[in-house]
PDB file of C-alpha atoms and ligand atoms in Angstrom:
ATOM      1  CA  MET A   1       0.401  -0.491  -0.561  1.00 52.00           C
ATOM      2  CA  GLN A   2       2.931   2.320   0.520  1.00 50.00           C
ATOM      3  CA  ASN A   3       5.014   2.657  -2.374  1.00 48.00           C
ATOM      4  CA  ASP A   4       7.189   0.436  -2.919  1.00 50.00           C
ATOM      5  CA  ARG A   5       9.340   1.342  -5.937  1.00 52.00           C
ATOM      6  CA  GLY A   6      12.433   3.370  -5.854  1.00 57.00           C
ATOM      7  CA  SER A   7      14.985   4.375  -2.916  1.00 65.00           C
ATOM      8  CA  ASN A   8      12.676   7.291  -2.484  1.00 73.00           C
ATOM      9  CA  PRO A   9       9.921   6.862   0.121  1.00 77.00           C
ATOM     10  CA  ARG A  10       6.463   7.881  -0.855  1.00 81.00           C
ATOM     11  CA  PRO A  11       3.344   8.458   0.591  1.00 83.00           C
ATOM     12  CA  GLY A  12       0.672   5.259  -0.045  1.00 86.00           C
ATOM     13  CA  GLU A  13      -2.737   4.570   0.050  1.00 89.00           C
ATOM     14  CA  ILE A  14      -3.170   4.682   3.948  1.00 89.00           C
ATOM     15  CA  SER A  15      -1.503   7.622   4.417  1.00 90.00           C
ATOM     16  CA  LEU A  16      -3.440   9.152   1.464  1.00 92.00           C
ATOM     17  CA  ALA A  17      -6.444   7.798   3.884  1.00 94.00           C
ATOM     18  CA  HIS A  18      -5.701  10.649   6.696  1.00 94.00           C
ATOM     19  CA  CYS A  19      -8.382  11.845   9.049  1.00 93.00           C
ATOM     20  CA  GLY A  20     -10.718   9.389   6.276  1.00 95.00           C
ATOM     21  CA  VAL A  21     -12.016   6.661   5.679  1.00 96.00           C
ATOM     22  CA  LEU A  22      -9.815   3.577   4.152  1.00 96.00           C
ATOM     23  CA  PHE A  23     -11.981   0.633   2.520  1.00 96.00           C
ATOM     24  CA  LEU A  24     -10.515  -2.500   1.633  1.00 96.00           C
ATOM     25  CA  ASP A  25     -13.220  -4.776  -0.020  1.00 95.00           C
ATOM     26  CA  GLU A  26     -12.568  -8.357  -0.009  1.00 95.00           C
ATOM     27  CA  ILE A  27     -10.016  -8.073   2.510  1.00 95.00           C
ATOM     28  CA  ALA A  28      -9.707 -11.534   2.471  1.00 93.00           C
ATOM     29  CA  GLU A  29      -8.027 -11.587  -1.334  1.00 93.00           C
ATOM     30  CA  PHE A  30      -5.350  -9.164  -0.320  1.00 94.00           C
ATOM     31  CA  PRO A  31      -1.769 -10.727   0.488  1.00 92.00           C
ATOM     32  CA  ARG A  32      -1.310 -11.608   4.094  1.00 88.00           C
ATOM     33  CA  GLY A  33       1.950  -9.163   3.965  1.00 88.00           C
ATOM     34  CA  VAL A  34      -0.071  -6.601   3.033  1.00 89.00           C
ATOM     35  CA  LEU A  35      -2.371  -6.606   5.616  1.00 92.00           C
ATOM     36  CA  ASP A  36       0.313  -7.097   8.079  1.00 88.00           C
ATOM     37  CA  VAL A  37       1.458  -3.119   7.273  1.00 88.00           C
ATOM     38  CA  LEU A  38      -2.170  -2.054   8.156  1.00 91.00           C
ATOM     39  CA  ARG A  39      -1.307  -3.146  12.197  1.00 90.00           C
ATOM     40  CA  GLU A  40       0.932  -0.609  13.109  1.00 90.00           C
ATOM     41  CA  PRO A  41      -0.460   2.536  11.436  1.00 92.00           C
ATOM     42  CA  LEU A  42      -3.910   1.178  13.586  1.00 91.00           C
ATOM     43  CA  GLU A  43      -2.071   1.595  16.774  1.00 87.00           C
ATOM     44  CA  SER A  44      -0.342   4.466  16.122  1.00 89.00           C
ATOM     45  CA  GLY A  45      -1.819   6.669  13.255  1.00 90.00           C
ATOM     46  CA  VAL A  46       1.891   7.188  11.999  1.00 93.00           C
ATOM     47  CA  VAL A  47       3.311   4.549   9.185  1.00 90.00           C
ATOM     48  CA  ASN A  48       7.176   4.829   8.761  1.00 88.00           C
ATOM     49  CA  ILE A  49       8.928   3.409   5.779  1.00 84.00           C
ATOM     50  CA  SER A  50      12.291   2.621   5.321  1.00 81.00           C
ATOM     51  CA  ARG A  51      14.670   2.930   2.383  1.00 77.00           C
ATOM     52  CA  ALA A  52      18.336   2.313   1.801  1.00 75.00           C
ATOM     53  CA  SER A  53      18.345   6.286   1.558  1.00 73.00           C
ATOM     54  CA  ARG A  54      16.310   7.078   4.481  1.00 81.00           C
ATOM     55  CA  ASN A  55      13.466   7.074   6.342  1.00 86.00           C
ATOM     56  CA  ALA A  56      10.271   8.781   6.530  1.00 88.00           C
ATOM     57  CA  GLU A  57       6.955   9.084   8.986  1.00 91.00           C
ATOM     58  CA  TYR A  58       4.385   9.786   7.138  1.00 92.00           C
ATOM     59  CA  PRO A  59       0.742  10.541   9.622  1.00 93.00           C
ATOM     60  CA  ALA A  60      -2.003   8.030   8.594  1.00 93.00           C
ATOM     61  CA  ARG A  61      -5.087   8.036  11.001  1.00 92.00           C
ATOM     62  CA  PHE A  62      -7.303   6.727   9.179  1.00 94.00           C
ATOM     63  CA  GLN A  63     -10.650   4.499   9.747  1.00 93.00           C
ATOM     64  CA  LEU A  64     -10.285   1.436   8.028  1.00 96.00           C
ATOM     65  CA  VAL A  65     -13.315  -0.254   6.764  1.00 97.00           C
ATOM     66  CA  ALA A  66     -13.344  -3.409   5.387  1.00 96.00           C
ATOM     67  CA  ALA A  67     -15.533  -6.274   3.625  1.00 96.00           C
ATOM     68  CA  MET A  68     -15.700 -10.116   3.004  1.00 95.00           C
ATOM     69  CA  ASN A  69     -17.753 -13.319   1.707  1.00 94.00           C
ATOM     70  CA  PRO A  70     -18.629 -15.283   5.051  1.00 92.00           C
ATOM     71  CA  CYS A  71     -17.154 -18.477   2.519  1.00 94.00           C
ATOM     72  CA  PRO A  72     -15.285 -18.391  -1.130  1.00 94.00           C
ATOM     73  CA  CYS A  73     -18.419 -18.631  -2.013  1.00 94.00           C
ATOM     74  CA  GLY A  74     -20.171 -16.087  -0.109  1.00 92.00           C
ATOM     75  CA  HIS A  75     -23.479 -17.909   0.714  1.00 92.00           C
ATOM     76  CA  LEU A  76     -22.532 -19.208   4.500  1.00 92.00           C
ATOM     77  CA  GLY A  77     -25.265 -19.037   6.172  1.00 88.00           C
ATOM     78  CA  ASP A  78     -27.645 -17.322   3.134  1.00 87.00           C
ATOM     79  CA  PRO A  79     -31.126 -18.911   3.760  1.00 86.00           C
ATOM     80  CA  VAL A  80     -31.932 -18.386   0.569  1.00 87.00           C
ATOM     81  CA  LYS A  81     -28.276 -19.863  -1.622  1.00 90.00           C
ATOM     82  CA  THR A  82     -26.559 -22.924  -0.154  1.00 94.00           C
ATOM     83  CA  CYS A  83     -22.854 -22.827   0.657  1.00 95.00           C
ATOM     84  CA  ARG A  84     -21.246 -25.426  -1.084  1.00 95.00           C
ATOM     85  CA  CYS A  85     -18.139 -25.361   1.091  1.00 97.00           C
ATOM     86  CA  THR A  86     -16.182 -27.581   3.448  1.00 96.00           C
ATOM     87  CA  ALA A  87     -15.922 -26.297   6.764  1.00 94.00           C
ATOM     88  CA  GLU A  88     -11.603 -26.456   6.465  1.00 95.00           C
ATOM     89  CA  GLN A  89     -12.108 -23.963   3.484  1.00 95.00           C
ATOM     90  CA  VAL A  90     -14.252 -21.731   5.505  1.00 93.00           C
ATOM     91  CA  ALA A  91     -11.885 -21.854   7.932  1.00 91.00           C
ATOM     92  CA  ARG A  92      -9.094 -21.584   5.453  1.00 92.00           C
ATOM     93  CA  TYR A  93     -10.404 -18.694   3.699  1.00 93.00           C
ATOM     94  CA  GLN A  94     -11.422 -16.301   7.325  1.00 90.00           C
ATOM     95  CA  SER A  95      -8.530 -17.610   8.412  1.00 90.00           C
ATOM     96  CA  ARG A  96      -7.082 -14.769   6.116  1.00 92.00           C
ATOM     97  CA  ILE A  97      -7.195 -12.573   8.366  1.00 92.00           C
ATOM     98  CA  SER A  98      -4.465 -12.628  10.914  1.00 90.00           C
ATOM     99  CA  GLY A  99      -5.464 -12.779  14.296  1.00 88.00           C
ATOM    100  CA  PRO A 100      -3.306  -9.727  15.384  1.00 89.00           C
ATOM    101  CA  LEU A 101      -5.346  -7.301  12.145  1.00 92.00           C
ATOM    102  CA  LEU A 102      -8.036  -9.246  13.669  1.00 90.00           C
ATOM    103  CA  ASP A 103      -7.957  -7.599  17.301  1.00 89.00           C
ATOM    104  CA  ARG A 104      -7.954  -4.443  15.985  1.00 92.00           C
ATOM    105  CA  ILE A 105     -11.022  -4.586  14.451  1.00 93.00           C
ATOM    106  CA  ASP A 106     -13.654  -3.562  16.720  1.00 95.00           C
ATOM    107  CA  LEU A 107     -17.072  -3.580  14.867  1.00 96.00           C
ATOM    108  CA  GLN A 108     -17.214  -7.326  13.405  1.00 94.00           C
ATOM    109  CA  VAL A 109     -20.534  -7.331  11.785  1.00 92.00           C
ATOM    110  CA  GLN A 110     -22.767 -10.096   9.587  1.00 89.00           C
ATOM    111  CA  VAL A 111     -24.543  -8.490   7.068  1.00 87.00           C
ATOM    112  CA  PRO A 112     -27.253 -10.911   5.911  1.00 83.00           C
ATOM    113  CA  ALA A 113     -27.739 -10.408   1.572  1.00 80.00           C
ATOM    114  CA  GLN A 114     -30.268  -7.403   0.603  1.00 77.00           C
ATOM    115  CA  ALA A 115     -33.031  -7.842  -2.074  1.00 75.00           C
ATOM    116  CA  ALA A 116     -31.880  -6.724  -5.062  1.00 75.00           C
ATOM    117  CA  ARG A 117     -34.805  -3.717  -5.037  1.00 75.00           C
ATOM    118  CA  ILE A 118     -32.560  -1.869  -1.988  1.00 73.00           C
ATOM    119  CA  LEU A 119     -29.700  -2.755  -4.161  1.00 74.00           C
ATOM    120  CA  VAL A 120     -30.605  -1.062  -6.983  1.00 75.00           C
ATOM    121  CA  SER A 121     -33.026   1.759  -5.448  1.00 72.00           C
ATOM    122  CA  GLY A 122     -30.943   2.638  -1.771  1.00 67.00           C
ATOM    123  CA  PRO A 123     -32.983   1.777   1.592  1.00 63.00           C
ATOM    124  CA  ASP A 124     -36.326   3.663   2.177  1.00 62.00           C
ATOM    125  CA  LYS A 125     -34.959   5.051   5.359  1.00 62.00           C
ATOM    126  CA  GLU A 126     -33.291   8.284   4.920  1.00 67.00           C
ATOM    127  CA  PRO A 127     -35.080   9.922   7.753  1.00 73.00           C
ATOM    128  CA  ALA A 128     -33.707   7.231  10.065  1.00 84.00           C
ATOM    129  CA  SER A 129     -30.390   8.038   8.430  1.00 86.00           C
ATOM    130  CA  ALA A 130     -30.269  11.964   9.360  1.00 89.00           C
ATOM    131  CA  ARG A 131     -31.803  10.692  12.760  1.00 90.00           C
ATOM    132  CA  VAL A 132     -29.040   8.089  13.668  1.00 91.00           C
ATOM    133  CA  ARG A 133     -26.426  11.460  12.653  1.00 93.00           C
ATOM    134  CA  GLN A 134     -27.323  13.714  14.609  1.00 94.00           C
ATOM    135  CA  GLN A 135     -27.143  10.818  17.661  1.00 95.00           C
ATOM    136  CA  VAL A 136     -23.659  10.353  16.054  1.00 96.00           C
ATOM    137  CA  VAL A 137     -22.970  14.150  16.634  1.00 97.00           C
ATOM    138  CA  ALA A 138     -24.326  14.571  19.694  1.00 97.00           C
ATOM    139  CA  ALA A 139     -21.915  11.814  21.059  1.00 97.00           C
ATOM    140  CA  HIS A 140     -18.864  12.539  19.295  1.00 97.00           C
ATOM    141  CA  GLU A 141     -19.418  16.411  20.895  1.00 97.00           C
ATOM    142  CA  LEU A 142     -20.388  14.986  24.129  1.00 97.00           C
ATOM    143  CA  GLN A 143     -17.027  13.342  24.253  1.00 97.00           C
ATOM    144  CA  LEU A 144     -14.681  16.279  23.274  1.00 97.00           C
ATOM    145  CA  GLN A 145     -16.130  17.895  26.322  1.00 97.00           C
ATOM    146  CA  ARG A 146     -15.504  15.167  28.836  1.00 97.00           C
ATOM    147  CA  GLN A 147     -12.363  14.608  27.938  1.00 97.00           C
ATOM    148  CA  GLY A 148     -11.202  16.546  24.810  1.00 96.00           C
ATOM    149  CA  CYS A 149     -10.286  13.459  22.127  1.00 95.00           C
ATOM    150  CA  ASN A 150     -12.351  10.836  20.690  1.00 94.00           C
ATOM    151  CA  ASN A 151     -13.432   7.563  22.860  1.00 96.00           C
ATOM    152  CA  ALA A 152     -10.672   6.229  20.040  1.00 92.00           C
ATOM    153  CA  HIS A 153      -7.768   7.868  21.333  1.00 91.00           C
ATOM    154  CA  LEU A 154      -8.059   7.178  24.255  1.00 94.00           C
ATOM    155  CA  GLN A 155      -5.386   5.879  26.633  1.00 90.00           C
ATOM    156  CA  ASN A 156      -3.994   4.247  29.581  1.00 87.00           C
ATOM    157  CA  ASN A 157      -5.100   6.450  32.709  1.00 93.00           C
ATOM    158  CA  ALA A 158      -7.667   8.227  30.782  1.00 94.00           C
ATOM    159  CA  LEU A 159      -8.826   4.843  29.316  1.00 95.00           C
ATOM    160  CA  GLU A 160      -9.614   3.907  33.210  1.00 92.00           C
ATOM    161  CA  ARG A 161     -10.492   7.328  34.087  1.00 95.00           C
ATOM    162  CA  HIS A 162     -13.782   7.905  30.986  1.00 96.00           C
ATOM    163  CA  CYS A 163     -13.959   3.965  30.938  1.00 96.00           C
ATOM    164  CA  LYS A 164     -15.119   2.853  34.439  1.00 96.00           C
ATOM    165  CA  LEU A 165     -17.255  -0.757  35.153  1.00 96.00           C
ATOM    166  CA  ASP A 166     -18.724  -1.989  38.228  1.00 96.00           C
ATOM    167  CA  GLN A 167     -18.504  -5.231  39.101  1.00 97.00           C
ATOM    168  CA  ALA A 168     -20.737  -7.005  37.421  1.00 97.00           C
ATOM    169  CA  SER A 169     -19.852  -5.304  34.003  1.00 97.00           C
ATOM    170  CA  ARG A 170     -15.715  -5.961  34.900  1.00 96.00           C
ATOM    171  CA  ALA A 171     -17.346 -10.149  35.682  1.00 97.00           C
ATOM    172  CA  LEU A 172     -19.163 -10.133  32.401  1.00 96.00           C
ATOM    173  CA  LEU A 173     -15.656  -8.643  29.866  1.00 96.00           C
ATOM    174  CA  MET A 174     -12.772 -10.816  32.252  1.00 95.00           C
ATOM    175  CA  GLN A 175     -15.094 -14.160  31.584  1.00 95.00           C
ATOM    176  CA  ALA A 176     -15.503 -13.097  27.548  1.00 93.00           C
ATOM    177  CA  MET A 177     -11.719 -12.496  27.027  1.00 92.00           C
ATOM    178  CA  ASP A 178     -11.267 -15.806  28.812  1.00 92.00           C
ATOM    179  CA  LYS A 179     -14.088 -17.212  26.239  1.00 90.00           C
ATOM    180  CA  LEU A 180     -12.636 -16.026  22.873  1.00 87.00           C
ATOM    181  CA  GLY A 181      -8.879 -16.045  23.928  1.00 86.00           C
ATOM    182  CA  LEU A 182      -8.728 -12.107  23.982  1.00 88.00           C
ATOM    183  CA  SER A 183      -5.600  -9.853  24.444  1.00 88.00           C
ATOM    184  CA  ALA A 184      -5.379  -6.985  26.098  1.00 90.00           C
ATOM    185  CA  ARG A 185      -5.078  -4.829  23.245  1.00 90.00           C
ATOM    186  CA  ALA A 186      -8.668  -5.828  23.199  1.00 92.00           C
ATOM    187  CA  TYR A 187      -9.694  -5.655  26.518  1.00 94.00           C
ATOM    188  CA  HIS A 188      -9.225  -1.274  26.141  1.00 95.00           C
ATOM    189  CA  ARG A 189     -10.998  -1.748  22.508  1.00 95.00           C
ATOM    190  CA  ILE A 190     -14.559  -2.988  23.917  1.00 96.00           C
ATOM    191  CA  LEU A 191     -14.149  -0.671  26.208  1.00 97.00           C
ATOM    192  CA  ARG A 192     -13.833   2.018  24.238  1.00 97.00           C
ATOM    193  CA  VAL A 193     -16.624   0.195  21.735  1.00 97.00           C
ATOM    194  CA  ALA A 194     -18.723   0.287  25.197  1.00 98.00           C
ATOM    195  CA  ARG A 195     -18.345   3.893  26.403  1.00 98.00           C
ATOM    196  CA  THR A 196     -19.165   5.155  22.734  1.00 98.00           C
ATOM    197  CA  ILE A 197     -22.604   3.074  23.053  1.00 98.00           C
ATOM    198  CA  ALA A 198     -22.861   4.624  25.859  1.00 98.00           C
ATOM    199  CA  ASP A 199     -22.501   7.763  24.244  1.00 97.00           C
ATOM    200  CA  LEU A 200     -24.850   7.080  21.571  1.00 96.00           C
ATOM    201  CA  GLN A 201     -27.415   6.829  24.558  1.00 96.00           C
ATOM    202  CA  GLN A 202     -26.168  10.053  26.462  1.00 96.00           C
ATOM    203  CA  GLN A 203     -25.749   7.455  28.974  1.00 96.00           C
ATOM    204  CA  SER A 204     -22.745   9.217  32.130  1.00 95.00           C
ATOM    205  CA  ASP A 205     -21.785   5.470  33.479  1.00 96.00           C
ATOM    206  CA  ILE A 206     -21.023   1.754  31.247  1.00 98.00           C
ATOM    207  CA  GLN A 207     -23.720  -0.212  32.476  1.00 97.00           C
ATOM    208  CA  LEU A 208     -24.037  -3.485  31.369  1.00 98.00           C
ATOM    209  CA  GLU A 209     -25.867  -4.287  28.773  1.00 98.00           C
ATOM    210  CA  HIS A 210     -23.010  -1.668  26.886  1.00 98.00           C
ATOM    211  CA  VAL A 211     -20.739  -3.809  27.611  1.00 97.00           C
ATOM    212  CA  THR A 212     -22.577  -6.863  26.263  1.00 97.00           C
ATOM    213  CA  GLU A 213     -23.348  -4.830  22.882  1.00 97.00           C
ATOM    214  CA  ALA A 214     -19.734  -4.457  22.608  1.00 97.00           C
ATOM    215  CA  ILE A 215     -18.763  -8.170  23.460  1.00 95.00           C
ATOM    216  CA  GLY A 216     -21.276  -8.899  20.425  1.00 94.00           C
ATOM    217  CA  TYR A 217     -19.536  -7.148  18.215  1.00 95.00           C
ATOM    218  CA  ARG A 218     -16.437  -9.393  18.413  1.00 92.00           C
ATOM    219  CA  ARG A 219     -17.930 -11.736  16.251  1.00 82.00           C
ATOM    220  CA  MET A 220     -15.451 -12.991  13.943  1.00 84.00           C
ATOM    221  CA  ASP A 221     -13.075 -13.855  17.675  1.00 78.00           C
ATOM    222  CA  THR A 222     -16.250 -15.890  18.740  1.00 73.00           C
ATOM    223  CA  ALA A 223     -16.390 -17.784  15.275  1.00 74.00           C
ATOM    224  CA  ARG A 224     -13.045 -18.701  15.581  1.00 76.00           C
ATOM    225  CA  GLN A 225     -12.977 -19.845  18.654  1.00 70.00           C
ATOM    226  CA  ALA A 226     -15.531 -21.993  18.214  1.00 68.00           C
ATOM    227  CA  SER A 227     -14.027 -24.046  15.093  1.00 63.00           C
TER     228      SER A 227
HETATM  229 ZN1   ZN B   1     -19.854 -21.216   0.766  1.00 93.59          ZN
END
């Protein structure tokens, strides 16, 4: 994704997506090496490129959005069409997203196949979309007022201070960590997502339901652990 040609480093797609969205369609089709390059900037917001002549650091704070099929044929879980992939083929396909990369993907959501009518004309839900936008803007303002940054950028002490959990929520999260084999990084990411769900509802404290929902978005971690 960064430009590999020549000895002079130049910003690539990751840096061009700075302050925006990097959308990878069919993410499972990308070479593993390319996907692993995403890990550093997803954590740090910068990307380092070393060349014989010099090193360069480019800004790379982007929102990663990616899509993939549930299996090689694309019909796994489809109520109408039958998936003809073997369990092994499905597992091999899904494992193209490495554990460390999956760890950094906060919202893993399965989207059912849509009717052709919706794909052609778009959803008839503009008013709902406008309402959601208002909710997002309000949640964003709340975060800036409370801590001066987005929840995604909360670190260390600030993260602990603004994402306090009650006993029941903490116990649930610990249980999920064990069951899903999640890392400390995933733990902190779930906290930030739970904080965001609470903010969307204008709630000052993170509740058990927010943590439950945030864990629910770790769908691929759950599937991988079960297989
Ligand atoms: Zn299939």
